[in-house]
Coordinates of C-alpha atoms and ligand atoms in Angstrom, one line a residue:
M1 CA 141.6 74.0 110.7
G2 CA 138.7 74.3 113.1
H3 CA 139.3 78.0 113.3
L4 CA 139.2 78.4 109.6
L5 CA 136.0 76.5 109.3
F6 CA 134.5 78.6 112.0
L7 CA 135.6 81.8 110.3
L8 CA 134.2 80.6 107.0
L9 CA 130.8 79.7 108.5
W10 CA 130.7 83.0 110.4
G11 CA 131.5 84.8 107.1
L12 CA 128.8 82.9 105.2
Q13 CA 126.3 83.6 107.9
K14 CA 127.1 87.3 107.6
V15 CA 126.6 87.1 103.9
W16 CA 123.3 85.3 104.2
G17 CA 122.2 87.5 107.0
S18 CA 122.7 90.7 105.2
S19 CA 121.1 89.4 102.0
D20 CA 118.0 88.4 103.8
V21 CA 116.0 91.3 102.5
L22 CA 116.8 90.3 98.9
Q23 CA 114.6 87.2 99.3
R24 CA 112.1 89.5 97.7
A25 CA 112.7 91.7 94.7
F26 CA 112.7 95.4 95.5
P27 CA 112.6 97.4 92.3
F28 CA 113.6 101.1 92.5
H29 CA 111.4 103.2 90.1
I30 CA 111.6 106.8 89.2
L31 CA 108.7 108.3 87.2
Q32 CA 109.3 111.6 85.4
I33 CA 106.3 113.4 84.2
S34 CA 106.9 116.4 81.9
S35 CA 104.0 118.3 80.4
F36 CA 104.1 121.1 77.9
P37 CA 100.7 122.8 77.6
N38 CA 102.1 125.2 75.0
S39 CA 105.5 126.3 73.5
S40 CA 106.4 128.6 76.4
H41 CA 105.3 126.6 79.5
A42 CA 106.5 123.3 80.9
R43 CA 106.6 121.5 84.2
T44 CA 108.5 118.4 85.2
D45 CA 107.9 116.3 88.3
F46 CA 109.6 113.2 89.7
L47 CA 108.3 110.5 92.0
A48 CA 110.4 107.6 93.2
W49 CA 109.4 104.3 94.9
L50 CA 111.3 101.4 96.4
G51 CA 109.0 98.4 96.1
E52 CA 105.7 99.7 97.4
L53 CA 107.0 102.6 99.4
Q54 CA 107.4 106.2 98.1
T55 CA 111.0 107.4 98.8
H56 CA 111.5 110.7 96.9
R57 CA 109.6 113.5 95.3
W58 CA 110.8 116.4 93.3
R59 CA 108.3 119.0 92.4
N60 CA 108.8 121.4 89.5
E61 CA 108.6 124.4 91.8
S62 CA 111.6 123.2 93.8
D63 CA 115.4 123.0 93.2
T64 CA 115.8 120.2 95.7
V65 CA 114.7 116.6 95.9
Q66 CA 112.5 115.8 98.9
F67 CA 113.5 112.7 100.9
L68 CA 110.3 111.1 102.1
K69 CA 111.9 108.5 104.4
P70 CA 114.6 108.8 106.9
W71 CA 116.5 106.2 104.8
S72 CA 115.9 107.8 101.4
M73 CA 119.5 108.9 101.1
G74 CA 120.7 105.4 101.4
R75 CA 124.4 105.3 102.0
F76 CA 125.1 108.5 100.0
S77 CA 126.9 111.3 101.6
Q78 CA 125.6 114.9 101.6
Q79 CA 128.2 115.7 99.0
Q80 CA 127.1 112.9 96.7
V81 CA 123.5 113.9 97.1
K82 CA 124.4 117.5 96.2
Q83 CA 126.2 116.4 93.1
L84 CA 123.4 114.2 92.0
Q85 CA 120.9 117.0 92.5
Q86 CA 123.1 119.3 90.4
E87 CA 123.1 116.7 87.5
F88 CA 119.4 116.3 87.8
L89 CA 118.9 120.1 87.5
I90 CA 120.9 120.1 84.3
Y91 CA 119.0 117.0 83.1
R92 CA 115.6 118.7 83.8
F93 CA 116.7 121.8 81.8
S94 CA 118.0 119.7 78.9
V95 CA 114.6 117.8 78.7
F96 CA 112.9 121.2 78.3
N97 CA 115.4 122.2 75.5
D98 CA 115.2 118.9 73.7
V99 CA 111.4 118.9 73.6
Q100 CA 111.3 122.5 72.3
K101 CA 113.8 121.6 69.6
F102 CA 112.2 118.3 68.5
S103 CA 108.6 119.6 68.6
K104 CA 109.5 122.3 66.0
L105 CA 111.4 119.7 63.9
F106 CA 108.5 117.2 63.9
K107 CA 105.7 119.7 64.1
L108 CA 104.3 118.1 67.3
T109 CA 101.0 119.6 68.5
Y110 CA 100.7 120.9 72.0
P111 CA 99.9 119.8 74.7
I112 CA 102.9 117.5 74.7
D113 CA 103.2 114.8 77.4
L114 CA 106.6 113.2 78.1
Q115 CA 107.0 110.3 80.6
V116 CA 110.2 108.7 81.5
F117 CA 110.4 105.5 83.5
I118 CA 113.8 105.0 85.1
G119 CA 114.8 102.3 87.5
C120 CA 116.9 99.4 88.7
E121 CA 116.1 96.1 90.3
V122 CA 117.9 93.4 92.1
Q123 CA 116.4 89.9 91.6
P124 CA 117.5 87.4 94.2
G125 CA 120.7 85.7 92.8
K126 CA 121.0 88.0 89.8
D127 CA 122.8 91.2 88.8
T128 CA 121.1 94.5 89.0
E129 CA 119.2 95.4 85.9
S130 CA 118.6 99.1 85.0
F131 CA 116.3 100.6 82.5
F132 CA 115.5 104.0 81.1
N133 CA 112.3 104.1 78.9
V134 CA 110.8 107.2 77.3
A135 CA 107.2 107.7 76.2
L136 CA 105.8 110.5 74.2
Q137 CA 102.1 111.2 74.1
G138 CA 101.5 108.0 76.0
I139 CA 103.5 105.7 73.7
Y140 CA 106.9 104.3 74.4
I141 CA 109.3 105.5 71.7
L142 CA 112.9 105.0 72.9
S143 CA 115.1 103.7 75.6
F144 CA 118.7 103.7 76.7
R145 CA 120.4 100.2 76.6
G146 CA 124.0 99.2 77.1
T147 CA 125.9 102.2 75.7
S148 CA 123.4 104.0 73.5
W149 CA 119.9 105.1 72.7
K150 CA 117.6 102.7 70.9
P151 CA 114.2 103.2 69.2
V152 CA 111.4 100.9 70.3
P153 CA 110.8 98.4 67.4
D154 CA 108.1 99.5 64.8
V155 CA 108.0 103.0 66.0
S156 CA 107.6 106.0 63.7
P157 CA 110.7 106.7 61.5
S158 CA 111.0 110.2 63.0
V159 CA 112.1 108.6 66.2
D160 CA 115.1 107.1 64.4
V161 CA 116.2 110.7 63.6
V162 CA 115.9 111.7 67.3
V163 CA 117.9 108.6 68.3
Q164 CA 120.7 109.3 65.8
E165 CA 120.8 112.9 67.1
F166 CA 120.9 111.8 70.7
N167 CA 123.6 109.2 70.1
K168 CA 126.0 111.9 68.7
D169 CA 126.1 113.3 72.2
Q170 CA 129.0 111.3 73.7
G171 CA 128.9 113.2 77.0
T172 CA 125.3 112.4 77.8
R173 CA 125.8 108.8 76.7
A174 CA 128.7 108.4 79.1
M175 CA 126.7 110.0 81.9
M176 CA 123.8 107.7 81.2
Q177 CA 126.0 104.6 81.5
V178 CA 127.4 105.8 84.9
L179 CA 123.8 106.5 86.0
M180 CA 122.6 103.0 85.0
N181 CA 125.6 100.9 85.7
Y182 CA 126.7 102.5 89.0
T183 CA 124.5 105.2 90.5
C184 CA 121.2 103.5 90.4
P185 CA 122.4 100.1 91.8
Q186 CA 124.5 101.9 94.4
L187 CA 121.5 104.0 95.6
L188 CA 119.3 100.9 95.5
H189 CA 121.6 98.8 97.6
G190 CA 122.1 101.7 100.1
I191 CA 118.4 102.3 100.6
I192 CA 117.5 98.6 100.8
E193 CA 120.1 98.3 103.6
A194 CA 119.0 101.5 105.4
G195 CA 115.3 100.9 105.0
K196 CA 115.3 97.2 105.7
S197 CA 113.1 97.4 108.8
D198 CA 110.5 99.6 107.0
L199 CA 110.5 97.5 103.9
E200 CA 110.2 94.3 105.9
K201 CA 107.5 95.5 108.2
Q202 CA 104.3 93.4 108.5
V203 CA 101.0 95.1 109.1
K204 CA 98.0 93.0 109.8
P205 CA 94.8 93.4 107.8
E206 CA 91.3 94.1 109.3
A207 CA 88.4 92.5 107.6
W208 CA 84.7 93.0 107.7
L209 CA 81.6 91.9 105.8
S210 CA 78.7 93.9 104.5
S211 CA 76.0 93.6 101.8
G212 CA 76.2 95.7 98.7
P213 CA 73.3 96.9 96.5
S214 CA 71.1 93.9 95.7
P215 CA 72.0 92.5 92.2
G216 CA 68.3 91.4 91.6
P217 CA 65.2 90.0 93.3
G218 CA 66.1 87.3 95.8
R219 CA 69.8 87.9 95.4
L220 CA 72.5 89.3 97.7
L221 CA 75.8 91.0 97.0
L222 CA 78.1 89.9 99.8
V223 CA 81.1 92.2 100.3
C224 CA 84.3 91.2 102.1
R225 CA 86.6 94.2 102.7
V226 CA 90.2 93.7 103.8
S227 CA 92.2 96.8 104.7
G228 CA 95.3 98.1 106.3
F229 CA 97.8 95.4 105.3
Y230 CA 101.4 95.5 104.2
P231 CA 103.1 94.1 102.1
K232 CA 100.8 94.0 99.1
P233 CA 100.5 90.2 98.4
V234 CA 97.2 89.0 99.9
W235 CA 94.8 86.1 99.4
V236 CA 91.1 86.7 100.0
K237 CA 88.4 84.2 99.0
W238 CA 84.7 83.5 99.6
M239 CA 84.4 79.9 100.8
R240 CA 81.8 77.3 101.6
G241 CA 83.6 75.0 103.9
E242 CA 86.9 74.3 102.3
Q243 CA 85.5 75.1 98.8
E244 CA 86.5 78.3 97.0
Q245 CA 83.5 80.1 95.5
P246 CA 83.4 82.2 92.3
A247 CA 83.8 85.8 93.3
Q248 CA 84.8 89.2 91.9
Q249 CA 88.1 90.5 93.2
G250 CA 88.8 94.2 92.8
D251 CA 92.2 95.8 92.4
I252 CA 94.5 96.1 95.5
L253 CA 94.3 99.8 96.1
P254 CA 96.5 102.0 98.3
N255 CA 95.5 103.6 101.6
A256 CA 97.1 107.0 102.5
D257 CA 99.3 105.3 105.2
E258 CA 101.2 103.0 102.8
T259 CA 99.0 100.1 103.5
W260 CA 96.6 98.4 101.0
H261 CA 92.9 97.5 100.8
L262 CA 90.9 95.0 98.7
R263 CA 87.2 94.2 98.1
V264 CA 86.0 90.8 97.1
T265 CA 82.3 90.5 96.2
M266 CA 80.0 87.6 95.6
D267 CA 76.6 87.5 94.0
V268 CA 74.4 84.8 95.6
E269 CA 70.8 83.7 96.0
S270 CA 69.7 85.0 99.4
R271 CA 68.9 81.6 100.8
E272 CA 72.3 80.3 99.8
A273 CA 74.2 83.0 101.8
A274 CA 74.2 81.1 105.1
G275 CA 77.3 79.1 105.6
L276 CA 79.5 81.2 103.4
S277 CA 82.7 82.7 104.8
C278 CA 85.4 85.1 103.8
R279 CA 88.9 83.8 104.3
V280 CA 92.0 86.0 104.4
K281 CA 95.6 84.9 104.2
H282 CA 98.5 87.3 104.7
S283 CA 102.1 87.1 105.6
S284 CA 101.5 89.2 108.7
L285 CA 99.0 86.7 110.1
G286 CA 101.6 84.0 110.6
G287 CA 99.3 81.2 109.3
Q288 CA 96.3 82.3 111.4
D289 CA 93.8 83.1 108.7
I290 CA 91.0 85.5 109.3
I291 CA 87.7 83.8 108.7
L292 CA 84.4 85.7 108.8
Y293 CA 81.1 83.9 108.5
W294 CA 78.2 85.4 106.7
G295 CA 75.3 85.8 109.1
G296 CA 76.9 83.4 111.6
S297 CA 78.4 86.2 113.7
R298 CA 75.0 87.9 114.0
I299 CA 73.3 84.8 115.3
S300 CA 76.0 84.2 117.9
W301 CA 75.6 87.8 119.1
M302 CA 71.9 87.2 119.4
W303 CA 72.5 84.2 121.6
I304 CA 75.0 86.1 123.7
W305 CA 72.4 88.8 124.3
A306 CA 69.7 86.3 125.1
L307 CA 72.0 84.6 127.7
V308 CA 73.0 88.0 129.2
V309 CA 69.3 89.0 129.6
L310 CA 68.3 85.6 131.0
G311 CA 71.2 85.8 133.5
C312 CA 70.1 89.3 134.7
V313 CA 66.5 88.1 135.1
L314 CA 67.7 85.2 137.2
I315 CA 69.9 87.4 139.4
V316 CA 67.2 90.0 139.9
G317 CA 64.6 87.3 140.6
I318 CA 66.7 85.6 143.2
A319 CA 67.6 88.8 144.9
C320 CA 63.9 89.9 145.1
F321 CA 62.3 86.6 146.0
R322 CA 65.0 85.0 148.2
R323 CA 63.5 86.5 151.4
P324 CA 59.9 85.7 150.7
I325 CA 60.7 82.2 149.5
W326 CA 62.8 81.6 152.6
M327 CA 60.1 82.9 154.9
W328 CA 57.4 80.9 153.1
L329 CA 59.5 77.7 153.5
K330 CA 60.2 78.5 157.2
R331 CA 56.5 79.1 157.9
H332 CA 55.2 76.0 156.2
C333 CA 58.0 73.6 157.2
S334 CA 58.5 74.7 160.8
Y335 CA 54.8 74.2 161.8
E336 CA 54.5 70.8 160.1
D337 CA 57.9 69.6 161.6
I338 CA 56.5 69.9 165.1
P339 CA 55.1 66.6 166.1
Ligands
NAG1 C1 127.5 99.7 81.3 O1 126.9 98.4 81.1 C2 126.9 98.0 79.7 C3 126.2 96.7 79.7 O2 124.9 96.7 80.2 C4 128.2 97.9 79.1 O3 128.1 97.6 77.7 C5 128.9 99.3 79.3 O4 130.2 99.3 78.8 C6 128.9 99.7 80.7 N1 129.5 101.1 80.8 C7 130.3 101.5 81.8 C8 130.8 102.9 81.7 O5 130.6 100.8 82.7

């Protein structure tokens, strides 16, 4: 009995341990961008991300997918990767053919832009959800759901014709179901497992203050910049004591090294700037918020410099005058001490 319980606990611990990474949702997204400048030219590029990290790239000029991380293959074998690549080549070719065919049918005007957003996502405690959405000239027109193609509600009636046409192709529909029900989730689980340490890395932000262009006479634009952090969620506020101040938060933008940066600015009366601080909370800081005081740090540096200079003056003074002072004391005291 004890043994069984032990085994059970050990098993549960293994399950919990291995699903640690799924405390956060890691969506796997593939973006396909196909552009047709005229009836004879076309290019198709693919980009793929797992969460915030780019994992794959496939340029039009190449016949092979580029794996951007050591773990981008997930748990797939070389053979499986080769086969997938073959299917993607066929897919790329059929996109070209379909667009040629439907552009004639519906008299679409060049340039034509086609974007396909493909992906799957595991939410903690839920099944994997896959999606395949198609946009033409920047507008979503159709998607693949369950077992067939569906038009987006309220889209132009010509899309219905395309959808009906697509749905006649049983082979592609079967392939799409395999892709969405099995391939994507399998790849997702594999790369989450293989890339766990990269996905869960914590990179600390650096923060600094500066002033931006003055918003008006007697006013200051205080800028708090926070950069180099991963993962993306971050909390940056201008504060007076424990009070949050109204401020403008920019977008969280990517750095080239897969970290992020953010700028939060505050427009204040110059005389009210003293005592304001910028406070940064991030998972990598382990509860030790970064707090930068406006003006405060400059004053403290001034004091440090003043102390250093004073210290030097004292040391030099003592070194130079010690002898004369000693001699002066000796001369005056020694004579008077004699009775
Ligand atoms: C794929 O999943 C859908 C439900 O989302 C289901 O209707 C369909 O039968 C599945 N297809 C295969 C081949 O498993």
